[in-house]
Short mmCIF file of C-alpha atoms in Angstrom, two decimals:
data_model
loop_
_atom_site.label_atom_id
_atom_site.label_comp_id
_atom_site.label_asym_id
_atom_site.label_seq_id
_atom_site.Cartn_x
_atom_site.Cartn_y
_atom_site.Cartn_z
CA GLN A 2 0.32 0.01 -0.15
CA VAL A 3 1.12 3.52 -0.23
CA GLN A 4 3.22 5.03 2.30
CA LEU A 5 4.63 8.64 2.82
CA VAL A 6 7.11 9.13 5.60
CA GLU A 7 8.02 13.34 5.64
CA SER A 8 11.27 14.21 8.08
CA GLY A 9 13.12 17.12 8.70
CA GLY A 10 10.57 18.59 10.81
CA GLY A 11 11.89 21.01 14.19
CA VAL A 12 12.08 24.00 15.87
CA VAL A 13 14.04 26.82 13.96
CA GLN A 14 14.49 30.33 15.03
CA PRO A 15 12.68 33.19 12.10
CA GLY A 16 15.33 33.75 8.94
CA ARG A 17 16.30 30.50 9.23
CA SER A 18 16.21 27.83 7.01
CA LEU A 19 15.04 24.42 6.79
CA ARG A 20 15.05 20.94 4.37
CA LEU A 21 11.90 18.30 4.50
CA SER A 22 11.58 15.12 3.19
CA CYS A 23 9.14 12.98 2.48
CA ALA A 24 10.10 9.08 1.97
CA ALA A 25 7.71 7.40 -0.66
CA SER A 26 6.89 3.57 -0.63
CA GLY A 27 4.26 1.14 -2.55
CA PHE A 28 3.49 3.33 -6.00
CA THR A 29 5.03 4.19 -9.00
CA PHE A 30 6.72 7.41 -7.45
CA SER A 31 7.71 8.67 -11.43
CA SER A 32 4.47 8.77 -12.33
CA TYR A 33 2.68 11.00 -9.71
CA ASP A 34 2.65 14.44 -8.95
CA MET A 35 3.70 14.94 -6.01
CA HIS A 36 2.71 18.40 -2.84
CA TRP A 37 3.49 19.81 0.09
CA VAL A 38 0.32 21.09 1.73
CA ARG A 39 0.55 22.61 5.37
CA GLN A 40 -1.40 23.16 8.13
CA ALA A 41 -0.71 26.08 11.12
CA PRO A 42 -1.78 24.68 14.61
CA GLY A 43 -5.82 24.84 15.28
CA LYS A 44 -6.43 26.06 11.71
CA GLY A 45 -7.62 24.34 7.91
CA LEU A 46 -5.83 22.90 5.24
CA GLU A 47 -2.92 25.47 2.81
CA TRP A 48 -1.50 23.73 0.02
CA VAL A 49 2.40 25.28 -0.37
CA ALA A 50 3.77 23.33 -3.44
CA VAL A 51 3.38 21.11 -6.05
CA ILE A 52 6.39 19.53 -8.66
CA SER A 53 5.23 17.46 -11.61
CA TYR A 54 6.22 13.85 -12.05
CA ASP A 55 8.84 15.09 -14.28
CA ARG A 56 10.45 17.91 -12.67
CA GLY A 57 9.63 19.63 -15.38
CA LYS A 58 6.62 22.04 -13.32
CA LYS A 59 6.74 23.70 -10.54
CA TYR A 60 4.24 25.74 -9.04
CA TYR A 61 4.35 27.36 -5.41
CA ALA A 62 1.48 29.45 -2.88
CA ASP A 63 2.05 32.66 -2.78
CA SER A 64 2.71 32.55 0.30
CA VAL A 65 5.84 30.59 0.03
CA LYS A 66 6.68 31.53 -3.59
CA GLY A 67 11.06 32.95 -3.49
CA ARG A 68 11.57 31.69 0.06
CA PHE A 69 10.61 27.79 -0.31
CA THR A 70 11.66 25.00 -3.15
CA ILE A 71 10.32 21.77 -4.18
CA SER A 72 12.19 19.07 -5.57
CA ARG A 73 12.26 15.45 -5.88
CA ASP A 74 14.37 12.74 -6.44
CA ASN A 75 13.32 9.74 -8.02
CA SER A 76 15.74 7.44 -7.72
CA LYS A 77 15.59 7.51 -4.45
CA ASN A 78 11.51 8.13 -4.25
CA THR A 79 12.18 11.24 -2.22
CA LEU A 80 10.51 14.26 -1.95
CA TYR A 81 11.69 17.63 -0.88
CA LEU A 82 10.81 20.63 1.03
CA GLN A 83 13.65 23.47 1.11
CA MET A 84 12.18 26.36 3.63
CA ASN A 85 14.72 29.45 3.65
CA SER A 86 13.60 33.07 5.42
CA LEU A 87 11.38 30.88 7.73
CA ARG A 88 8.47 33.23 9.49
CA ALA A 89 6.38 32.90 12.50
CA GLU A 90 3.59 32.05 10.10
CA ASP A 91 5.36 29.28 8.52
CA THR A 92 4.88 27.01 11.79
CA ALA A 93 2.37 24.42 11.10
CA VAL A 94 2.41 20.16 10.10
CA TYR A 95 3.55 19.34 6.81
CA TYR A 96 2.56 17.07 4.77
CA CYS A 97 3.43 15.35 1.51
CA ALA A 98 0.70 14.20 -0.28
CA LYS A 99 0.36 11.72 -3.60
CA GLU A 100 -1.58 13.22 -6.29
CA GLY A 101 -4.48 10.69 -7.70
CA ASP A 102 -4.76 7.76 -9.91
CA VAL A 103 -7.08 10.00 -12.18
CA SER A 104 -4.91 11.86 -14.18
CA GLY A 105 -6.00 15.71 -14.39
CA TRP A 106 -8.69 15.59 -11.40
CA TYR A 107 -5.99 17.26 -8.85
CA TYR A 108 -7.01 15.91 -5.91
CA PHE A 109 -4.90 14.16 -3.32
CA ASP A 110 -5.29 10.04 -2.60
CA SER A 111 -3.06 9.46 0.16
CA TRP A 112 -1.25 12.06 2.76
CA GLY A 113 1.99 10.99 5.34
CA GLN A 114 1.07 11.91 8.89
CA GLY A 115 2.61 15.20 9.13
CA THR A 116 6.35 16.45 10.34
CA LEU A 117 5.81 19.39 12.58
CA VAL A 118 7.90 22.99 11.85
CA THR A 119 8.30 25.55 14.77
CA VAL A 120 9.23 28.68 13.64
CA SER A 121 10.07 30.34 16.74
CA SER A 122 13.22 32.66 19.17
CA GLU B 11 -7.80 33.21 -6.73
CA ILE B 12 -10.61 30.62 -6.41
CA VAL B 13 -12.05 30.82 -2.69
CA LEU B 14 -13.93 28.18 -1.34
CA THR B 15 -16.39 28.60 1.73
CA GLN B 16 -17.83 26.30 3.56
CA SER B 17 -21.09 25.62 5.96
CA PRO B 18 -22.02 25.14 8.26
CA GLY B 19 -18.58 26.12 10.36
CA THR B 20 -20.06 23.70 12.91
CA LEU B 21 -22.68 20.95 12.57
CA SER B 22 -24.07 19.54 16.05
CA LEU B 23 -26.14 15.94 15.48
CA SER B 24 -26.58 12.55 17.05
CA PRO B 25 -25.42 9.23 15.53
CA GLY B 26 -27.61 8.41 12.63
CA GLU B 27 -28.83 11.19 11.58
CA ARG B 28 -28.31 12.79 7.93
CA ALA B 29 -25.02 15.51 7.49
CA THR B 30 -25.09 17.99 4.84
CA LEU B 31 -22.15 19.66 4.01
CA SER B 32 -22.18 22.86 1.79
CA CYS B 33 -19.24 24.54 0.31
CA ARG B 34 -19.43 27.14 -2.27
CA ALA B 35 -16.41 28.66 -4.75
CA SER B 36 -16.37 32.59 -5.32
CA GLN B 37 -15.83 31.23 -9.38
CA ILE B 38 -17.35 28.46 -11.43
CA VAL B 39 -15.80 25.33 -10.77
CA SER B 40 -15.02 22.06 -12.78
CA SER B 41 -16.74 19.28 -11.16
CA SER B 42 -13.53 17.06 -12.02
CA TYR B 43 -11.40 19.93 -9.80
CA LEU B 44 -13.53 19.14 -6.77
CA ALA B 45 -12.78 16.93 -3.57
CA TRP B 46 -13.71 16.52 -0.34
CA TYR B 47 -11.93 14.98 2.40
CA GLN B 48 -12.40 14.22 6.38
CA GLN B 49 -9.85 14.64 9.09
CA ARG B 50 -10.05 13.19 12.64
CA PRO B 51 -8.37 14.59 15.42
CA GLY B 52 -4.50 14.34 15.06
CA GLN B 53 -4.75 11.85 12.22
CA ALA B 54 -3.83 13.47 8.43
CA PRO B 55 -6.86 14.19 6.00
CA ARG B 56 -8.33 11.25 4.05
CA LEU B 57 -9.75 11.32 1.15
CA LEU B 58 -13.61 10.87 0.35
CA ILE B 59 -14.54 11.96 -2.51
CA TYR B 60 -12.86 13.37 -5.19
CA GLY B 61 -14.47 14.51 -8.91
CA ALA B 62 -17.48 16.17 -7.24
CA SER B 63 -18.97 12.53 -7.16
CA SER B 64 -17.33 10.17 -7.17
CA ARG B 65 -15.94 7.66 -3.54
CA ALA B 66 -12.95 7.22 -3.26
CA THR B 67 -11.28 3.30 -2.24
CA GLY B 68 -12.75 1.93 0.37
CA ILE B 69 -15.02 4.75 1.22
CA PRO B 70 -18.63 3.91 2.34
CA ASP B 71 -21.88 4.38 0.42
CA ARG B 72 -23.08 7.07 3.36
CA PHE B 73 -20.99 9.31 1.47
CA SER B 74 -21.91 11.09 -1.22
CA GLY B 75 -20.70 13.97 -3.24
CA SER B 76 -23.21 16.29 -5.50
CA GLY B 77 -23.21 19.92 -6.67
CA SER B 78 -21.05 21.46 -10.20
CA GLY B 79 -20.79 24.95 -10.55
CA THR B 80 -20.36 26.99 -8.06
CA ASP B 81 -22.44 25.16 -5.08
CA PHE B 82 -21.18 21.35 -4.01
CA THR B 83 -22.40 19.27 -1.30
CA LEU B 84 -21.08 16.27 0.79
CA THR B 85 -24.06 14.24 2.39
CA ILE B 86 -22.93 11.90 5.42
CA SER B 87 -26.62 9.22 4.70
CA ARG B 88 -26.27 7.95 8.52
CA LEU B 89 -23.63 9.22 10.77
CA GLU B 90 -22.12 6.96 12.72
CA PRO B 91 -19.29 7.56 15.82
CA GLU B 92 -15.98 7.37 13.76
CA ASP B 93 -18.24 10.50 10.95
CA PHE B 94 -17.76 12.89 13.58
CA ALA B 95 -14.07 15.01 12.24
CA VAL B 96 -13.85 18.19 9.99
CA TYR B 97 -14.36 17.71 6.78
CA TYR B 98 -12.87 20.57 4.17
CA CYS B 99 -13.17 21.11 0.21
CA GLN B 100 -10.81 21.60 -1.99
CA GLN B 101 -10.51 22.94 -5.82
CA TYR B 102 -8.09 23.31 -8.54
CA GLY B 103 -7.88 25.85 -10.35
CA SER B 104 -5.42 27.97 -12.39
CA SER B 105 -2.30 25.60 -11.59
CA LEU B 106 -3.21 26.75 -7.94
CA TRP B 107 -4.91 24.21 -5.47
CA THR B 108 -7.04 25.87 -3.06
CA PHE B 109 -9.43 24.72 0.22
CA GLY B 110 -12.29 25.73 2.14
CA GLN B 111 -12.46 26.49 5.74
CA GLY B 112 -13.76 23.07 6.99
CA THR B 113 -16.83 22.29 8.13
CA LYS B 114 -16.66 20.29 12.01
CA VAL B 115 -18.92 17.87 12.62
CA GLU B 116 -19.76 17.22 16.42
CA ILE B 117 -21.84 15.28 18.21
CA LYS B 118 -24.86 16.64 19.62
#
């Protein structure tokens, strides 16, 4: 079955950087677009970024554009999120999510358990 | 950017009752691009419905989705104890994905 396992979260000071990873298994990772979605404490879901299966396309939410970079290594079945210039409002649980099997319908059919990023001095 | 507004914010119902959750979009959304998720406390979201009305694998048939254009609905025909959770709608448009703010279904 599909398994997505995030890692790399922790406490970081404002202005510093952090890199999240998401190890994927149970499906052909190189065939699917992958996303990061975050959830601030007690708040709703916010889409962060997407990378196409072949790394050819990357899109970002306005709130992170220019500060965050999504990438992937298909040989390692791993998704990454490089987060620079972190702000207090970036504090959230970060989920990686796999796009659904129906191509071009743009939904998330599998989610990891999330990794908590806390930005605080 | 398309904004999704969910109502009500909280729905207080008893087990066995019917739940009707609304998701309204600020612009027309293709039905193919509308999904619903359930999130229980401390857990990751779980896909319920995609393409506005297609149930995801393993989702009980008491969950159904409907709607088109700017108005979409998630219906839970008879609430089971495990259905008390937060529900989110989500849409795609112009290389952006957005979620509604969520509806909490709580035990009355």
